[in-house]
PDB file of C-alpha atoms in Angstrom:
ATOM      1  CA  CYS A 300      11.052 -13.315   4.070  1.00 69.00           C
ATOM      2  CA  ASN A 301       9.692 -10.619   6.394  1.00 65.00           C
ATOM      3  CA  ASN A 302      12.739  -8.449   5.756  1.00 72.00           C
ATOM      4  CA  GLU A 303      12.206  -8.714   1.988  1.00 77.00           C
ATOM      5  CA  ALA A 304       8.522  -7.834   2.349  1.00 74.00           C
ATOM      6  CA  TYR A 305       9.415  -4.937   4.630  1.00 76.00           C
ATOM      7  CA  GLY A 306      11.982  -3.670   2.125  1.00 79.00           C
ATOM      8  CA  GLU A 307       9.515  -3.915  -0.736  1.00 79.00           C
ATOM      9  CA  LEU A 308       6.938  -2.097   1.360  1.00 78.00           C
ATOM     10  CA  LEU A 309       9.328   0.757   2.113  1.00 79.00           C
ATOM     11  CA  SER A 310      10.253   0.959  -1.562  1.00 82.00           C
ATOM     12  CA  GLU A 311       6.619   1.147  -2.619  1.00 81.00           C
ATOM     13  CA  ILE A 312       5.901   3.836   0.001  1.00 79.00           C
ATOM     14  CA  SER A 313       8.836   5.878  -1.316  1.00 80.00           C
ATOM     15  CA  ASN A 314       7.629   5.507  -4.893  1.00 80.00           C
ATOM     16  CA  LEU A 315       4.108   6.585  -3.986  1.00 78.00           C
ATOM     17  CA  LYS A 316       5.366   9.589  -2.043  1.00 76.00           C
ATOM     18  CA  ALA A 317       7.484  10.581  -5.038  1.00 76.00           C
ATOM     19  CA  GLN A 318       4.426  10.297  -7.266  1.00 74.00           C
ATOM     20  CA  LEU A 319       2.501  12.521  -4.868  1.00 72.00           C
ATOM     21  CA  GLU A 320       5.204  15.162  -5.128  1.00 72.00           C
ATOM     22  CA  ILE A 321       5.286  14.978  -8.941  1.00 69.00           C
ATOM     23  CA  ILE A 322       1.533  15.362  -9.463  1.00 64.00           C
ATOM     24  CA  PRO A 323       1.299  19.030  -8.437  1.00 60.00           C
ATOM     25  CA  LEU A 324       4.368  19.870 -10.515  1.00 55.00           C
ATOM     26  CA  SER A 325       3.080  18.143 -13.638  1.00 53.00           C
ATOM     27  CA  SER A 326      -0.350  19.649 -13.116  1.00 53.00           C
ATOM     28  CA  ALA A 327       1.124  23.138 -12.864  1.00 52.00           C
ATOM     29  CA  ALA A 328       3.249  22.597 -15.977  1.00 51.00           C
ATOM     30  CA  THR A 329       0.254  21.320 -17.907  1.00 52.00           C
ATOM     31  CA  THR A 330      -1.907  24.224 -16.778  1.00 51.00           C
ATOM     32  CA  THR A 331       0.636  26.911 -17.654  1.00 49.00           C
ATOM     33  CA  SER A 332       1.736  25.408 -20.962  1.00 50.00           C
ATOM     34  CA  SER A 333      -1.692  24.700 -22.382  1.00 52.00           C
ATOM     35  CA  VAL A 334      -4.371  27.105 -23.423  1.00 49.00           C
ATOM     36  CA  ALA A 335      -7.421  25.427 -21.987  1.00 51.00           C
ATOM     37  CA  THR A 336     -10.860  26.520 -21.102  1.00 61.00           C
ATOM     38  CA  ASN A 337     -11.916  26.971 -17.507  1.00 65.00           C
ATOM     39  CA  ASN A 338     -13.900  23.738 -17.688  1.00 68.00           C
ATOM     40  CA  SER A 339     -10.959  21.603 -18.802  1.00 72.00           C
ATOM     41  CA  THR A 340      -8.693  23.245 -16.228  1.00 76.00           C
ATOM     42  CA  ALA A 341     -11.218  22.517 -13.519  1.00 76.00           C
ATOM     43  CA  PHE A 342     -11.527  18.948 -14.796  1.00 81.00           C
ATOM     44  CA  GLU A 343      -7.732  18.501 -14.753  1.00 80.00           C
ATOM     45  CA  ARG A 344      -7.557  19.950 -11.270  1.00 81.00           C
ATOM     46  CA  GLU A 345     -10.283  17.592 -10.072  1.00 84.00           C
ATOM     47  CA  ALA A 346      -8.572  14.607 -11.715  1.00 84.00           C
ATOM     48  CA  THR A 347      -5.289  15.604 -10.089  1.00 85.00           C
ATOM     49  CA  ASN A 348      -6.960  15.980  -6.699  1.00 85.00           C
ATOM     50  CA  GLN A 349      -8.564  12.557  -7.060  1.00 88.00           C
ATOM     51  CA  ALA A 350      -5.261  10.982  -8.080  1.00 86.00           C
ATOM     52  CA  MET A 351      -3.506  12.600  -5.134  1.00 87.00           C
ATOM     53  CA  ALA A 352      -6.237  11.446  -2.748  1.00 88.00           C
ATOM     54  CA  ALA A 353      -5.989   7.885  -4.069  1.00 88.00           C
ATOM     55  CA  LEU A 354      -2.210   7.896  -3.690  1.00 88.00           C
ATOM     56  CA  GLU A 355      -2.443   9.342  -0.183  1.00 89.00           C
ATOM     57  CA  LEU A 356      -4.890   6.579   0.752  1.00 90.00           C
ATOM     58  CA  ARG A 357      -2.524   3.975  -0.666  1.00 89.00           C
ATOM     59  CA  VAL A 358       0.394   5.460   1.285  1.00 90.00           C
ATOM     60  CA  GLY A 359      -1.746   5.349   4.437  1.00 90.00           C
ATOM     61  CA  GLU A 360      -2.616   1.707   3.797  1.00 90.00           C
ATOM     62  CA  LEU A 361       1.032   0.847   3.244  1.00 90.00           C
ATOM     63  CA  GLU A 362       2.059   2.655   6.408  1.00 90.00           C
ATOM     64  CA  GLU A 363      -0.509   0.602   8.342  1.00 92.00           C
ATOM     65  CA  ILE A 364       0.884  -2.569   6.777  1.00 92.00           C
ATOM     66  CA  GLU A 365       4.386  -1.416   7.711  1.00 90.00           C
ATOM     67  CA  ILE A 366       3.346  -0.974  11.348  1.00 93.00           C
ATOM     68  CA  THR A 367       1.710  -4.410  11.342  1.00 92.00           C
ATOM     69  CA  LEU A 368       4.850  -6.003   9.890  1.00 91.00           C
ATOM     70  CA  GLN A 369       7.062  -4.219  12.413  1.00 92.00           C
ATOM     71  CA  ASN A 370       4.873  -5.543  15.242  1.00 94.00           C
ATOM     72  CA  GLU A 371       5.021  -9.054  13.793  1.00 92.00           C
ATOM     73  CA  ILE A 372       8.809  -8.829  13.567  1.00 92.00           C
ATOM     74  CA  LEU A 373       9.002  -7.674  17.203  1.00 93.00           C
ATOM     75  CA  ASP A 374       6.790 -10.587  18.244  1.00 94.00           C
ATOM     76  CA  LEU A 375       9.004 -13.015  16.327  1.00 93.00           C
ATOM     77  CA  TYR A 376      12.098 -11.644  18.055  1.00 94.00           C
ATOM     78  CA  LYS A 377      10.382 -12.040  21.439  1.00 95.00           C
ATOM     79  CA  GLN A 378       9.481 -15.628  20.579  1.00 95.00           C
ATOM     80  CA  LEU A 379      13.037 -16.288  19.424  1.00 95.00           C
ATOM     81  CA  LYS A 380      14.428 -14.854  22.647  1.00 95.00           C
ATOM     82  CA  HIS A 381      12.059 -17.049  24.675  1.00 95.00           C
ATOM     83  CA  GLU A 382      12.967 -20.158  22.668  1.00 95.00           C
ATOM     84  CA  ASN A 383      16.687 -19.407  23.011  1.00 94.00           C
ATOM     85  CA  ARG A 384      16.297 -19.163  26.790  1.00 95.00           C
ATOM     86  CA  ARG A 385      14.335 -22.419  26.795  1.00 94.00           C
ATOM     87  CA  ALA A 386      16.964 -24.147  24.629  1.00 93.00           C
ATOM     88  CA  THR A 387      19.743 -22.890  26.886  1.00 93.00           C
ATOM     89  CA  GLY A 388      17.904 -24.222  29.935  1.00 94.00           C
ATOM     90  CA  LEU A 389      17.355 -27.600  28.308  1.00 93.00           C
ATOM     91  CA  GLN A 390      20.976 -27.774  27.199  1.00 93.00           C
ATOM     92  CA  SER A 391      22.055 -26.991  30.744  1.00 92.00           C
ATOM     93  CA  GLN A 392      19.828 -29.771  32.071  1.00 92.00           C
ATOM     94  CA  VAL A 393      21.274 -32.252  29.581  1.00 92.00           C
ATOM     95  CA  GLU A 394      24.812 -31.278  30.541  1.00 91.00           C
ATOM     96  CA  GLN A 395      23.957 -31.596  34.233  1.00 90.00           C
ATOM     97  CA  MET A 396      22.393 -35.029  33.687  1.00 90.00           C
ATOM     98  CA  THR A 397      25.392 -36.144  31.606  1.00 88.00           C
ATOM     99  CA  TYR A 398      27.747 -34.933  34.313  1.00 85.00           C
ATOM    100  CA  GLU A 399      25.759 -36.745  37.031  1.00 83.00           C
ATOM    101  CA  LYS A 400      25.685 -39.933  34.950  1.00 84.00           C
ATOM    102  CA  THR A 401      29.467 -39.873  34.467  1.00 83.00           C
ATOM    103  CA  GLU A 402      29.923 -39.171  38.209  1.00 81.00           C
ATOM    104  CA  THR A 403      27.767 -42.122  39.238  1.00 79.00           C
ATOM    105  CA  SER A 404      29.480 -44.393  36.666  1.00 73.00           C
ATOM    106  CA  SER A 405      32.922 -43.686  38.065  1.00 63.00           C
TER     107      SER A 405
END
């Protein structure tokens, strides 16, 4: 479940970064291909800047989420390692007790 969420997160970050790269290109194409007044060009530029800022914020948020998920995954692996050690110790105790029981029965 965490791996799927992490994969989706990376995919969304990649998509947003791609959108950030496209915005200046599409803005430049629009500006050069259209005959617009200075006011509409300034408006388009401002809209593009706002869109880029919003996307950059979203990328930042997703990167923070990515870091949080990576830390959670590391914690889960640490817990798993601890539980595996504990299980191994308990299994060893059971085997020792079984061995002692068979020794005393003989």
